[in-house]
Amino acid sequence: MDGNGRWAKARGLPRVMGHRAGVEALRQVVRDAPGLGIEWLTVYAFSSENWARPQGEVADLMGLLKLFIRRDLAELHRNGVRIRIIGERTALAPDIRALLDDAEVLTAGNRSLNLVIAFNYGAREEIARTMRNLASDVAVGKLAPEAIDEALISRSLDTAGMPDPDLVIRTSGEMRLSNFLTWQCAYSELVFLPVLWPDFSKTHLEDALASFASRERRYGGRPAAREAAS
């Protein structure tokens, strides 16, 4: 969800106004997703690198997270949205951790949409943390080194039990993943849009889904038509 700061700057507004507009765009996408057949929606809300931003902006982002959950949790729960959180939580303030935990517990039984919030998340940190845990298990004899394979690593990541993303949408014209779900996105389709996140609409989402539907996903194999002809 990239481009909040540039959206605000283009309008002569403080950056926090861009982040607030970005929250409104997120609210609308969450409402639109189930009607478009989307069962899993993962949003990159706060990266582990975002701590390097000015302290005031970090405080604004934390405040917006709390506002989003406190203001929207009842509606999300009423609409059958299940909230899942990925990322490192131990360094977060206790009130933030409690809020995230409460949101997960309250919505655990919901099924209309799985909303995964990547918060204090970085893919490299996730993989490194997972490797440390597996190495510790090997060191104490709980795990044999030869038992470590792709399936075990996937089951040990923050996204354990979740499907890998079919489609990754990056807004604002940037063409990179920026440390987002690097392991899980090995075979994801990528769509890069020039629109800034606060301007992202249902039409943009529908266009991205149409682009995804037009692509042939081979997972390293040969196209079916070409295979049949050979």
Tab-separated table of C-alpha atoms in Angstrom:
chain	number	residue	atom	x	y	z
A	1	MET	CA	0.000	0.000	0.000
A	2	ASP	CA	2.531	2.543	-1.224
A	3	GLY	CA	2.280	6.240	-2.009
A	4	ASN	CA	0.595	7.803	1.023
A	5	GLY	CA	3.370	10.347	1.551
A	6	ARG	CA	3.526	11.363	-2.095
A	7	TRP	CA	-0.273	11.675	-2.193
A	8	ALA	CA	-0.146	14.117	0.741
A	9	LYS	CA	2.820	16.060	-0.640
A	10	ALA	CA	1.082	16.580	-3.985
A	11	ARG	CA	-1.764	18.224	-2.080
A	12	GLY	CA	0.386	20.303	0.253
A	13	LEU	CA	-0.721	18.213	3.240
A	14	PRO	CA	1.274	16.683	6.103
A	15	ARG	CA	2.248	13.025	5.607
A	16	VAL	CA	-0.144	11.849	8.307
A	17	MET	CA	-3.054	12.992	6.131
A	18	GLY	CA	-1.796	10.689	3.398
A	19	HIS	CA	-1.686	7.794	5.845
A	20	ARG	CA	-5.224	8.590	6.997
A	21	ALA	CA	-6.405	8.627	3.386
A	22	GLY	CA	-4.627	5.300	2.943
A	23	VAL	CA	-6.624	3.828	5.825
A	24	GLU	CA	-9.838	4.882	4.074
A	25	ALA	CA	-8.664	3.109	0.905
A	26	LEU	CA	-7.938	0.002	2.953
A	27	ARG	CA	-11.396	0.064	4.504
A	28	GLN	CA	-12.979	0.115	1.053
A	29	VAL	CA	-10.804	-2.694	-0.311
A	30	VAL	CA	-11.700	-4.886	2.675
A	31	ARG	CA	-15.386	-4.241	1.991
A	32	ASP	CA	-15.014	-4.956	-1.752
A	33	ALA	CA	-12.824	-8.068	-1.570
A	34	PRO	CA	-15.398	-10.748	-0.614
A	35	GLY	CA	-17.725	-9.705	-3.450
A	36	LEU	CA	-14.859	-10.184	-5.909
A	37	GLY	CA	-14.217	-13.746	-4.786
A	38	ILE	CA	-11.155	-12.909	-2.678
A	39	GLU	CA	-10.810	-15.153	0.374
A	40	TRP	CA	-7.362	-14.019	1.564
A	41	LEU	CA	-6.155	-10.410	1.593
A	42	THR	CA	-2.715	-9.585	2.997
A	43	VAL	CA	-1.767	-5.942	3.494
A	44	TYR	CA	1.714	-4.599	4.280
A	45	ALA	CA	0.834	-2.143	7.028
A	46	PHE	CA	4.184	-1.498	8.749
A	47	SER	CA	7.544	-2.956	7.784
A	48	SER	CA	10.404	-3.707	10.153
A	49	GLU	CA	12.363	-1.022	8.256
A	50	ASN	CA	9.721	1.631	8.951
A	51	TRP	CA	11.186	2.193	12.444
A	52	ALA	CA	13.874	4.258	10.687
A	53	ARG	CA	11.285	6.893	9.767
A	54	PRO	CA	10.987	10.074	11.869
A	55	GLN	CA	9.667	9.360	15.344
A	56	GLY	CA	6.590	11.518	14.804
A	57	GLU	CA	5.599	9.612	11.667
A	58	VAL	CA	6.081	6.266	13.421
A	59	ALA	CA	3.845	7.484	16.244
A	60	ASP	CA	1.223	8.545	13.698
A	61	LEU	CA	1.320	5.102	12.051
A	62	MET	CA	0.928	3.361	15.400
A	63	GLY	CA	-1.974	5.623	16.238
A	64	LEU	CA	-3.644	4.860	12.911
A	65	LEU	CA	-3.335	1.123	13.504
A	66	LYS	CA	-5.015	1.499	16.880
A	67	LEU	CA	-7.697	3.712	15.371
A	68	PHE	CA	-8.343	1.271	12.513
A	69	ILE	CA	-8.783	-1.718	14.812
A	70	ARG	CA	-10.770	0.079	17.507
A	71	ARG	CA	-13.027	1.859	15.018
A	72	ASP	CA	-13.466	-0.951	12.535
A	73	LEU	CA	-13.190	-4.149	14.561
A	74	ALA	CA	-16.921	-4.387	15.285
A	75	GLU	CA	-17.794	-3.930	11.594
A	76	LEU	CA	-15.128	-6.402	10.495
A	77	HIS	CA	-16.390	-8.966	12.983
A	78	ARG	CA	-19.999	-8.367	11.986
A	79	ASN	CA	-19.086	-8.892	8.328
A	80	GLY	CA	-17.321	-12.161	9.009
A	81	VAL	CA	-13.734	-10.935	8.547
A	82	ARG	CA	-11.039	-12.914	10.322
A	83	ILE	CA	-7.956	-10.903	11.288
A	84	ARG	CA	-4.532	-12.546	11.279
A	85	ILE	CA	-1.285	-10.765	12.170
A	86	ILE	CA	2.174	-11.625	10.839
A	87	GLY	CA	5.450	-10.046	11.923
A	88	GLU	CA	7.600	-9.759	15.032
A	89	ARG	CA	5.497	-8.741	18.040
A	90	THR	CA	7.896	-8.905	20.972
A	91	ALA	CA	9.310	-5.408	20.323
A	92	LEU	CA	5.877	-3.781	20.078
A	93	ALA	CA	4.385	-1.726	22.886
A	94	PRO	CA	2.161	-3.788	25.224
A	95	ASP	CA	-0.999	-1.903	24.246
A	96	ILE	CA	-0.348	-2.591	20.547
A	97	ARG	CA	0.309	-6.288	21.214
A	98	ALA	CA	-2.853	-6.569	23.293
A	99	LEU	CA	-4.913	-4.901	20.569
A	100	LEU	CA	-3.589	-7.258	17.900
A	101	ASP	CA	-4.125	-10.303	20.105
A	102	ASP	CA	-7.684	-9.260	20.966
A	103	ALA	CA	-8.559	-8.708	17.288
A	104	GLU	CA	-7.309	-12.186	16.375
A	105	VAL	CA	-9.158	-13.870	19.233
A	106	LEU	CA	-12.460	-12.063	18.606
A	107	THR	CA	-12.544	-12.836	14.881
A	108	ALA	CA	-11.036	-16.347	14.976
A	109	GLY	CA	-14.275	-18.037	13.920
A	110	ASN	CA	-15.062	-15.774	10.957
A	111	ARG	CA	-14.944	-17.099	7.395
A	112	SER	CA	-16.016	-14.487	4.811
A	113	LEU	CA	-12.520	-12.976	4.416
A	114	ASN	CA	-9.123	-13.614	5.958
A	115	LEU	CA	-7.481	-10.216	6.458
A	116	VAL	CA	-3.774	-10.724	7.140
A	117	ILE	CA	-2.021	-7.625	8.472
A	118	ALA	CA	1.761	-7.612	8.071
A	119	PHE	CA	2.843	-5.403	10.976
A	120	ASN	CA	6.452	-4.932	12.072
A	121	TYR	CA	7.100	-7.426	9.296
A	122	GLY	CA	10.119	-7.995	7.085
A	123	ALA	CA	10.560	-11.103	4.956
A	124	ARG	CA	14.297	-11.430	5.597
A	125	GLU	CA	13.784	-11.049	9.343
A	126	GLU	CA	10.997	-13.650	9.211
A	127	ILE	CA	13.227	-16.140	7.384
A	128	ALA	CA	16.205	-15.481	9.668
A	129	ARG	CA	14.027	-15.905	12.773
A	130	THR	CA	12.611	-19.139	11.376
A	131	MET	CA	16.097	-20.471	10.611
A	132	ARG	CA	17.249	-19.671	14.153
A	133	ASN	CA	14.305	-21.608	15.575
A	134	LEU	CA	14.968	-24.609	13.351
A	135	ALA	CA	18.701	-24.482	14.165
A	136	SER	CA	17.871	-24.478	17.881
A	137	ASP	CA	15.710	-27.574	17.418
A	138	VAL	CA	18.571	-29.294	15.587
A	139	ALA	CA	21.047	-28.296	18.299
A	140	VAL	CA	18.998	-29.906	21.098
A	141	GLY	CA	18.178	-33.010	19.090
A	142	LYS	CA	14.506	-32.265	18.448
A	143	LEU	CA	15.015	-32.079	14.677
A	144	ALA	CA	17.261	-33.891	12.227
A	145	PRO	CA	18.982	-31.607	9.686
A	146	GLU	CA	17.807	-33.786	6.796
A	147	ALA	CA	14.196	-33.214	7.875
A	148	ILE	CA	14.442	-29.532	6.936
A	149	ASP	CA	12.783	-29.131	3.546
A	150	GLU	CA	10.614	-26.531	1.805
A	151	ALA	CA	7.437	-27.851	3.399
A	152	LEU	CA	8.855	-27.648	6.928
A	153	ILE	CA	10.173	-24.133	6.353
A	154	SER	CA	6.752	-23.034	5.047
A	155	ARG	CA	5.079	-24.541	8.135
A	156	SER	CA	7.515	-22.651	10.363
A	157	LEU	CA	7.044	-19.167	8.907
A	158	ASP	CA	4.619	-16.534	10.220
A	159	THR	CA	2.225	-17.544	7.432
A	160	ALA	CA	1.959	-21.187	8.510
A	161	GLY	CA	-1.427	-22.551	7.483
A	162	MET	CA	-2.035	-19.733	4.999
A	163	PRO	CA	-1.935	-20.123	1.211
A	164	ASP	CA	0.889	-18.493	-0.719
A	165	PRO	CA	-0.247	-15.315	-2.506
A	166	ASP	CA	-1.586	-15.803	-6.016
A	167	LEU	CA	-1.325	-12.090	-6.814
A	168	VAL	CA	0.781	-9.256	-5.403
A	169	ILE	CA	-0.296	-5.679	-6.169
A	170	ARG	CA	2.191	-2.846	-5.610
A	171	THR	CA	0.880	0.686	-5.925
A	172	SER	CA	2.605	4.047	-6.602
A	173	GLY	CA	4.609	2.909	-9.621
A	174	GLU	CA	7.432	1.288	-7.652
A	175	MET	CA	8.456	-2.059	-9.157
A	176	ARG	CA	9.863	-4.095	-6.290
A	177	LEU	CA	8.639	-6.299	-3.447
A	178	SER	CA	10.415	-4.325	-0.700
A	179	ASN	CA	10.966	-7.290	1.629
A	180	PHE	CA	7.352	-8.478	1.411
A	181	LEU	CA	6.678	-12.248	1.684
A	182	THR	CA	9.819	-13.145	-0.269
A	183	TRP	CA	9.573	-16.890	0.394
A	184	GLN	CA	5.828	-17.046	-0.121
A	185	CYS	CA	5.831	-15.001	-3.352
A	186	ALA	CA	8.160	-17.328	-5.274
A	187	TYR	CA	5.417	-18.029	-7.850
A	188	SER	CA	3.063	-15.116	-7.280
A	189	GLU	CA	1.885	-13.009	-10.196
A	190	LEU	CA	2.944	-9.368	-9.820
A	191	VAL	CA	0.990	-6.264	-10.815
A	192	PHE	CA	2.561	-2.814	-10.498
A	193	LEU	CA	0.208	0.151	-10.684
A	194	PRO	CA	1.098	3.846	-11.045
A	195	VAL	CA	-1.797	4.881	-8.800
A	196	LEU	CA	-0.950	6.138	-5.301
A	197	TRP	CA	-2.494	3.993	-2.577
A	198	PRO	CA	-5.044	6.560	-1.264
A	199	ASP	CA	-6.495	6.722	-4.801
A	200	PHE	CA	-6.718	2.925	-5.141
A	201	SER	CA	-10.310	1.912	-5.905
A	202	LYS	CA	-12.445	-1.112	-6.645
A	203	THR	CA	-11.850	-0.472	-10.361
A	204	HIS	CA	-8.086	-0.762	-9.866
A	205	LEU	CA	-8.578	-3.983	-7.951
A	206	GLU	CA	-10.839	-5.386	-10.649
A	207	ASP	CA	-8.283	-4.444	-13.325
A	208	ALA	CA	-5.522	-6.210	-11.386
A	209	LEU	CA	-7.670	-9.314	-11.034
A	210	ALA	CA	-8.439	-9.257	-14.762
A	211	SER	CA	-4.712	-9.070	-15.504
A	212	PHE	CA	-4.112	-11.999	-13.181
A	213	ALA	CA	-6.879	-14.050	-14.819
A	214	SER	CA	-5.345	-13.529	-18.271
A	215	ARG	CA	-1.986	-15.021	-17.296
A	216	GLU	CA	-0.846	-18.623	-17.643
A	217	ARG	CA	0.716	-19.905	-14.448
A	218	ARG	CA	3.212	-22.701	-15.136
A	219	TYR	CA	5.157	-22.993	-11.858
A	220	GLY	CA	8.293	-23.829	-13.821
A	221	GLY	CA	6.520	-26.338	-16.078
A	222	ARG	CA	5.607	-26.210	-19.749
A	223	PRO	CA	2.383	-24.604	-21.060
A	224	ALA	CA	-0.412	-27.164	-21.297
A	225	ALA	CA	-1.175	-26.489	-25.004
A	226	ARG	CA	2.489	-26.750	-25.979
A	227	GLU	CA	2.887	-29.926	-23.893
A	228	ALA	CA	-0.070	-31.556	-25.656
A	229	ALA	CA	1.335	-30.634	-29.083
A	230	SER	CA	4.839	-31.978	-28.417
